[in-house]
Tab-separated table of C-alpha atoms in Angstrom:
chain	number	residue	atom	x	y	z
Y	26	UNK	CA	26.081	15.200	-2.058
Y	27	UNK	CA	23.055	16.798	-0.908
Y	28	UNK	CA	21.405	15.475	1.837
Y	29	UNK	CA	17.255	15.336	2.051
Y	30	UNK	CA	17.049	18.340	4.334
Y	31	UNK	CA	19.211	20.375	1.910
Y	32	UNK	CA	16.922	18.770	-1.216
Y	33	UNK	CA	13.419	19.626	0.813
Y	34	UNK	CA	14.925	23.121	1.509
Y	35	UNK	CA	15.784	23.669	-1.873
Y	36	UNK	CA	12.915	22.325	-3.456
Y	37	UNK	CA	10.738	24.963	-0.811
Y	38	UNK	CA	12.310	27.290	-1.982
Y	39	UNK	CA	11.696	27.315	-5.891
Y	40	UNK	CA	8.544	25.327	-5.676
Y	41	UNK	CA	6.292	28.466	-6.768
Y	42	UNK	CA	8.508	28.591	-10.036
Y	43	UNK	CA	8.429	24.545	-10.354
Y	44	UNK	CA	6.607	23.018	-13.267
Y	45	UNK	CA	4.087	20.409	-11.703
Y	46	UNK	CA	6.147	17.626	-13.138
Y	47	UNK	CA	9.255	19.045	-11.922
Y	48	UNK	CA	7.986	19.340	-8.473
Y	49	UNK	CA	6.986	15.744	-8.420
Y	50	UNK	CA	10.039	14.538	-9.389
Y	51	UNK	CA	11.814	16.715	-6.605
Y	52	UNK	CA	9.521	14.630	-4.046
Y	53	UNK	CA	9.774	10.891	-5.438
Y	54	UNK	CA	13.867	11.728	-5.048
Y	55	UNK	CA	13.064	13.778	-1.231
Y	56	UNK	CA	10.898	10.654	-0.253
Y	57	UNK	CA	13.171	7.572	-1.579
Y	58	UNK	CA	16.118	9.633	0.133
Y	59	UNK	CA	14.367	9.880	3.181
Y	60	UNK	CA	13.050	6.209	3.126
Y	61	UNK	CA	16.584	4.478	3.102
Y	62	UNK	CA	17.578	6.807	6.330
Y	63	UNK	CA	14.152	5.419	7.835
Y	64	UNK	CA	14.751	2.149	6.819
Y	65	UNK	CA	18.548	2.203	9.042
Y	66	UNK	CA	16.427	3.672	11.709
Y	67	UNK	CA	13.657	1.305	12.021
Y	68	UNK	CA	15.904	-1.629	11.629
Y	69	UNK	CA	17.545	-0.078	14.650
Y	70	UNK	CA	14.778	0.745	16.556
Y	71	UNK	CA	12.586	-2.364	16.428
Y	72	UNK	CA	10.836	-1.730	19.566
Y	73	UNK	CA	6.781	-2.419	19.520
Y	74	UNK	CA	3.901	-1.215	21.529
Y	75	UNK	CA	2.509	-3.453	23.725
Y	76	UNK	CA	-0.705	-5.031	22.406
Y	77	UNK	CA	0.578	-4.572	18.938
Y	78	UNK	CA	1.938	-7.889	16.679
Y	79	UNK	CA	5.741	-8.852	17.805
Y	80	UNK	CA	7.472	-7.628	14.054
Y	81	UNK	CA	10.642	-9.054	15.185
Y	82	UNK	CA	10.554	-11.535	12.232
Y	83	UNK	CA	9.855	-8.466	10.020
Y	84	UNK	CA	13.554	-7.112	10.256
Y	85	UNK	CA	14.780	-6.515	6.139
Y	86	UNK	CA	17.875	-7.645	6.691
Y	87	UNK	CA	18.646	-8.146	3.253
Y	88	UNK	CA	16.848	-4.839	2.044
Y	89	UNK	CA	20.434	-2.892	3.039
Y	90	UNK	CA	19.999	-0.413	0.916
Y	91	UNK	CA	17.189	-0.840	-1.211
Y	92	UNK	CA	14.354	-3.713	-1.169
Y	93	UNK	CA	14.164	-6.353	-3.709
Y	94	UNK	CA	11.756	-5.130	-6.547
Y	95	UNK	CA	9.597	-7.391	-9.613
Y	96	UNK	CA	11.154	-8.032	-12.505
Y	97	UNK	CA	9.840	-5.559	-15.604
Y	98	UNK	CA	6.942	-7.648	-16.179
Y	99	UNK	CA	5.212	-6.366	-13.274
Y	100	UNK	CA	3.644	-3.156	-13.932
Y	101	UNK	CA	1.043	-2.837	-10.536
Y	102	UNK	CA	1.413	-4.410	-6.758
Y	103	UNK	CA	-1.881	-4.384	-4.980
Y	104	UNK	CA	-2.882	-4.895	-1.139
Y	105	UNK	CA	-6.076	-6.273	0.388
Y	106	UNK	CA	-6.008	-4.070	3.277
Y	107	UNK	CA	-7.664	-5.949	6.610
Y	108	UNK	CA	-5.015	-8.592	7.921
Y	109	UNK	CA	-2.590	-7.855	5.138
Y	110	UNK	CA	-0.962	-4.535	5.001
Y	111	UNK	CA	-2.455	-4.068	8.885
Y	112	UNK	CA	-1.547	-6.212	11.407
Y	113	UNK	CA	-5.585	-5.579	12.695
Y	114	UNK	CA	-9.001	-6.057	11.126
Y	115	UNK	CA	-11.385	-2.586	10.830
Y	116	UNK	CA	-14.778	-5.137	9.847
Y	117	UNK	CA	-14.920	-2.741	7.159
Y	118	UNK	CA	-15.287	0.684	9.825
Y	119	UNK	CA	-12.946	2.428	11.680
Y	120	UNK	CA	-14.453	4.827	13.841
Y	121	UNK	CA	-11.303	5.492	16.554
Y	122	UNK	CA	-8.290	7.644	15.973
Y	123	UNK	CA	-6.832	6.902	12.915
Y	124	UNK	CA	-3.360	7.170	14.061
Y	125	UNK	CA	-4.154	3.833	15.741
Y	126	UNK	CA	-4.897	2.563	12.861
Y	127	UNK	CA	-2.042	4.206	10.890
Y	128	UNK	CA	0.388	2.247	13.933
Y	129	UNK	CA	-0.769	-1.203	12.455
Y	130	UNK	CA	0.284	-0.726	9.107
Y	131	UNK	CA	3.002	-3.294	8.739
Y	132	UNK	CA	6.529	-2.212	7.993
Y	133	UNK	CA	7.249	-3.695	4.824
Y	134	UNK	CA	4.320	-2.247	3.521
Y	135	UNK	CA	5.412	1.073	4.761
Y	136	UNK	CA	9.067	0.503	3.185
Y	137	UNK	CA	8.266	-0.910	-0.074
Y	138	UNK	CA	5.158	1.564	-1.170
Y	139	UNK	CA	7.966	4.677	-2.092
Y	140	UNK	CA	10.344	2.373	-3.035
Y	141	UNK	CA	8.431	0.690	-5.491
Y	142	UNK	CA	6.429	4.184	-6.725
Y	143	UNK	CA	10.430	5.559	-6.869
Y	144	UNK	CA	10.975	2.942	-9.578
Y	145	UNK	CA	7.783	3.835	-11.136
Y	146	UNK	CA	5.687	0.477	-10.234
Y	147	UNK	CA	2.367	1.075	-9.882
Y	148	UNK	CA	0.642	0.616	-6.222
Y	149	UNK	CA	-3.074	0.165	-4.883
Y	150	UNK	CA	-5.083	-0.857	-2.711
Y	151	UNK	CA	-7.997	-3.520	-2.978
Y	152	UNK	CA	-10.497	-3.855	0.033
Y	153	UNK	CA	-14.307	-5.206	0.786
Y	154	UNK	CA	-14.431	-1.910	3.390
Y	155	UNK	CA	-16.936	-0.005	1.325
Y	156	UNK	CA	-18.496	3.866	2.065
Y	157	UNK	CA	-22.033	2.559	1.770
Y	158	UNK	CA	-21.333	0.707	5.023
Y	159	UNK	CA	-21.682	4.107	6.724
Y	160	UNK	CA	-25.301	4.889	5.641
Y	161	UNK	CA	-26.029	1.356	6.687
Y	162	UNK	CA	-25.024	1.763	10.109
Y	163	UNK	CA	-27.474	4.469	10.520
Y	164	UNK	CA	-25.197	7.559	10.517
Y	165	UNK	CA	-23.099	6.192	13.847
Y	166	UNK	CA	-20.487	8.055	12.557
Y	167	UNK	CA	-16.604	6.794	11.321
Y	168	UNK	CA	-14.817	6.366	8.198
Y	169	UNK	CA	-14.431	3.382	5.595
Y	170	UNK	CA	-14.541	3.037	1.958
Y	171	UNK	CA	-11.815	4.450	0.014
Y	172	UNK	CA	-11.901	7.769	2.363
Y	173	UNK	CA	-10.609	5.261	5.149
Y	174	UNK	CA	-7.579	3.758	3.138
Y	175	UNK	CA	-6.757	7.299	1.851
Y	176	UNK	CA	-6.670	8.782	5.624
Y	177	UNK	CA	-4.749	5.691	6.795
Y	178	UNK	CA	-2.397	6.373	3.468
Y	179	UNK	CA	-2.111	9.929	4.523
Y	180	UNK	CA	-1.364	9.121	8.130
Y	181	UNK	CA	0.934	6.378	7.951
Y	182	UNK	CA	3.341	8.039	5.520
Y	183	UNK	CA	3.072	11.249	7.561
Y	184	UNK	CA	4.265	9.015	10.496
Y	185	UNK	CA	6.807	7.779	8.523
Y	186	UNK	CA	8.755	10.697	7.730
Y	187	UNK	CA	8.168	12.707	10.833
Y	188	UNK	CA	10.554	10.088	12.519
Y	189	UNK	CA	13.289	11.500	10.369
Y	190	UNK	CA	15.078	14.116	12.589
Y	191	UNK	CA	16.277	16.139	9.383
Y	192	UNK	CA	12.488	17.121	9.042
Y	193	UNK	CA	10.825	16.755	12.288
Y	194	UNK	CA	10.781	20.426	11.956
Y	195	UNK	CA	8.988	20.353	8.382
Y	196	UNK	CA	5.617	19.600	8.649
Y	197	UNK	CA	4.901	20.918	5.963
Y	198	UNK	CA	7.233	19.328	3.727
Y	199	UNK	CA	6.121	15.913	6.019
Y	200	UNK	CA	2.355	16.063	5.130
Y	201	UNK	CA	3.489	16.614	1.342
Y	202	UNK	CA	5.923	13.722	0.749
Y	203	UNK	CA	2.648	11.602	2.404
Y	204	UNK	CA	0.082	13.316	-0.048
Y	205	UNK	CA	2.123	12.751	-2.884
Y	206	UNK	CA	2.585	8.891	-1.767
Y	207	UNK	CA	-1.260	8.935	-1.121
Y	208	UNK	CA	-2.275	9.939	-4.339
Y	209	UNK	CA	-0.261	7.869	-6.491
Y	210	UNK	CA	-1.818	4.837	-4.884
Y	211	UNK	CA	-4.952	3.275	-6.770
Y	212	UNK	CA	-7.995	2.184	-4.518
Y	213	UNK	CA	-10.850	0.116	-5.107
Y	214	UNK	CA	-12.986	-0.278	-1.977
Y	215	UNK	CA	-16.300	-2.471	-1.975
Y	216	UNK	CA	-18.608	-5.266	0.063
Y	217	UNK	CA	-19.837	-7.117	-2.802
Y	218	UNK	CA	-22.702	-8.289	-0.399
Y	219	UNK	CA	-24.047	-4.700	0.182
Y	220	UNK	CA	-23.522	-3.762	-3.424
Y	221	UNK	CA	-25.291	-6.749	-4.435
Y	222	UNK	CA	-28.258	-6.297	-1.831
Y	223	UNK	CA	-28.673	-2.681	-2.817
Y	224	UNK	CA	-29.045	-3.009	-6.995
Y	225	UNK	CA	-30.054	-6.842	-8.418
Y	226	UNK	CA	-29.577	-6.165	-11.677
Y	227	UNK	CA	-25.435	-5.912	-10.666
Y	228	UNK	CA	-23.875	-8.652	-9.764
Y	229	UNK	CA	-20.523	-8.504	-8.370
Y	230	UNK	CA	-18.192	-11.379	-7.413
Y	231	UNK	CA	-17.228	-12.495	-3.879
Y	232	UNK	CA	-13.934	-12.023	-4.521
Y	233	UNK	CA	-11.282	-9.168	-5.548
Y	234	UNK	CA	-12.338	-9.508	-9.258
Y	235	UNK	CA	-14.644	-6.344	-9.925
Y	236	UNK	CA	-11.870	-4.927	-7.447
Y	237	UNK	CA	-8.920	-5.507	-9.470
Y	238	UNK	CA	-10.639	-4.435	-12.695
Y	239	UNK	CA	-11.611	-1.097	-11.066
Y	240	UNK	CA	-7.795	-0.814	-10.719
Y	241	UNK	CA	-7.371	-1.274	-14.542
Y	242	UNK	CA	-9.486	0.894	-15.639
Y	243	UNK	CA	-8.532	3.540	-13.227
Y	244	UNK	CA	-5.016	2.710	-14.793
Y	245	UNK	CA	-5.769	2.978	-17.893
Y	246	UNK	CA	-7.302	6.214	-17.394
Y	247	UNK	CA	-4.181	7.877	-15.644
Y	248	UNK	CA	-1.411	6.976	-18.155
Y	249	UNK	CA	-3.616	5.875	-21.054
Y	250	UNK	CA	-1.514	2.546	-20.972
Y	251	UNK	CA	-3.820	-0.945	-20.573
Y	252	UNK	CA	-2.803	-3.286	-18.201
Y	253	UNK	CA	-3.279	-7.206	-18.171
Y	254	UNK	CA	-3.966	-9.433	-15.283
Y	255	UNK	CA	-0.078	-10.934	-15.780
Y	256	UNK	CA	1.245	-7.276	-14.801
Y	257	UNK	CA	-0.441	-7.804	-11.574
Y	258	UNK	CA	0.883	-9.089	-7.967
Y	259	UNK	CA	-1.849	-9.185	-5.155
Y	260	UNK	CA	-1.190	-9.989	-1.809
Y	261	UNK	CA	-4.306	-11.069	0.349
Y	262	UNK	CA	-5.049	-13.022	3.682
Y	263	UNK	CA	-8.416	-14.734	1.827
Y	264	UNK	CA	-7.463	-17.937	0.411
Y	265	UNK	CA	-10.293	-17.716	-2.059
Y	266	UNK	CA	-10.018	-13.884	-3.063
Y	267	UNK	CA	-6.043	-15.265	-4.006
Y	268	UNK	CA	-7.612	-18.376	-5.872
Y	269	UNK	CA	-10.251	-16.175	-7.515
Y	270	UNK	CA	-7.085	-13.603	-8.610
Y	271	UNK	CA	-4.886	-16.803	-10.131
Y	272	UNK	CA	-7.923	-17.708	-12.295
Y	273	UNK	CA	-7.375	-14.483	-14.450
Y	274	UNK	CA	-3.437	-14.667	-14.775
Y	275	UNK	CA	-3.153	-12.362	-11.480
Y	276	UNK	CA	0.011	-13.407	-9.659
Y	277	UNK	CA	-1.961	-13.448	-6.208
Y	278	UNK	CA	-0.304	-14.462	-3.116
Y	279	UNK	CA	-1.626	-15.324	0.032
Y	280	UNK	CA	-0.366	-13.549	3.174
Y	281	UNK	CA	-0.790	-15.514	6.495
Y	282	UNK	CA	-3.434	-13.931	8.720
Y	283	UNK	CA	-0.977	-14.255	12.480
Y	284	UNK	CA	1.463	-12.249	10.735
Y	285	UNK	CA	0.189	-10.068	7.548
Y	286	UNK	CA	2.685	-8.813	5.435
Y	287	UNK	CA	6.146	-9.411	6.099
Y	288	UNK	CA	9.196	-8.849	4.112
Y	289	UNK	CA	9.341	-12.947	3.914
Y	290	UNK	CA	6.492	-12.587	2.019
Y	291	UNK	CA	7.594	-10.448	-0.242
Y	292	UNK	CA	10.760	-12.047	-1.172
Y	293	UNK	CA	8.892	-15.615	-1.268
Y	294	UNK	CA	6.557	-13.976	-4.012
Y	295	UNK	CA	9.307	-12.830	-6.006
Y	296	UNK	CA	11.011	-15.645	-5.568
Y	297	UNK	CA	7.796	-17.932	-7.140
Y	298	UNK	CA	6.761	-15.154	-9.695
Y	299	UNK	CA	8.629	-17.704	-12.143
Y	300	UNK	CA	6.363	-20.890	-11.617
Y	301	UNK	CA	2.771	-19.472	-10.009
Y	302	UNK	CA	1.352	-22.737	-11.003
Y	303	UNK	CA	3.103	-24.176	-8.061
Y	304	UNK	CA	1.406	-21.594	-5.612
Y	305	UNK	CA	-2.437	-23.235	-7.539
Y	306	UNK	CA	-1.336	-26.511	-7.178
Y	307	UNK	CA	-0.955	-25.941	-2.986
Y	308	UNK	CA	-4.232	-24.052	-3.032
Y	309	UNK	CA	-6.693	-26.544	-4.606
């Protein structure tokens, strides 16, 4: 059997005579290869930086091999991003290192994304941090908007697989497997306050409703297939943006702020994806 450093090797190698699709099926089988070695060596290696959130609760004990995924119905997961797939909120603006940033992505984010991409799920991203914040602050400088979440895609991934020691030697190969993660993932990234301030005649919702619809059509435009509101998870630390997501058939969950997402809430979700009137009942 070959192992990942024989299959990124290989796939070096002939990638100037690959066929784009070929090439990106070489990766999704490189990455989910090299994501259940990472996940045996993170489970081992649970030590956490100080002043970063204890994940000792966050050990996937029962993802041995591979993590639980939605049943077919699913078609798209999506992520707010502040308090839910980061252990940290940005305010909408991150203007430090983004490698600190990238270190308070939460591990069950970080294991399920190529997992769930591997078994051709769709992924994105749904966030109130919005570019026009930047003009706003009067050119201080800093990134946010979708540019943010695709730099902290980028940089967590890359972190990710340069832990593996088969290719701590392969940057190159590294900063691929992260693109190609990064660019599969949908984003939709806006302040409905500042887009409402800035044109009257739109009106968009306090909630992740224009967000998630952005995702659709975005969707819609990349494999031509439509997608309904029932095909949808969200996970989100905003009671009201998960309330708001239920309304349209969404199967919105919310994650709890002290904690963000865990792989208990992961397996709780799929575990109520067969009655989500129960999780509306406990909301109202």
């Amino acid at each position: 059997e070959a192992t990942s450093l024989d299959m990124a090797t290989k796939g070096k190698k002939k990638r100037a005579s690959l066929p784009a699709q070929a090439e990106r099926a070489l990766l999704d089988a490189v990455s989910i290869s090299i994501i259940r070695k990472l996940m045996c060596y993170e489970l081992r290696n649970s030590k956490v930086e100080r002043g970063t959130v204890d994940l000792a609760s966050d050990r996937a004990t029962h993802w041995k091999a591979d993590p639980p995924m939605p049943p077919p119905s699913i078609k798209m997961v999506l992520w707010d991003m502040d308090r839910t797939l980061l252990n940290t909120h940005t305010r909408g603006l991150w203007k430090d290192d983004i490698k600190k940033l990238a270190k308070e992505v939460t591990r069950a984010f970080k294991i399920l994304v190529p997992h769930l991409l591997f078994n051709k799920y769709a992924v994105g991203i749904v966030t109130f941090s919005d570019q026009l914040v930047l003009s706003s602050e009067g050119g201080q400088g800093g990134s946010a908007g979708e540019t943010l979440v695709n730099d902290l895609l980028t940089e967590t991934f890359v972190s990710l697989y340069s832990k593996v020691k088969s290719l701590s030697e392969h940057k190159e190969h590294v900063k691929r497997n992260a693109e190609h993660i990064r660019d599969q993932v949908y984003v939709a990234a806006a302040l409905p306050q500042l887009r409402n301030q800035q044109d009257s005649k739109f009106r968009m919702p306090n909630s992740k409703r224009w967000h998630i619809d952005q995702v659709i059509e975005k969707y819609k435009e990349r494999t031509g297939n439509t997608l309904k509101y029932e095909e949808i998870m969200l996970f989100d630390d905003t009671v009201d943006n998960v309330k708001a997501a239920l309304e349209t058939g969404v199967h919105a969950f919310a994650v709890p702020r002290t904690s963000a997402f865990t792989s208990s809430c992961w397996e709780k979700a799929l575990e109520t994806l067969k009655n989500p009137g129960e999780i509306m009942s406990k909301l109202k």
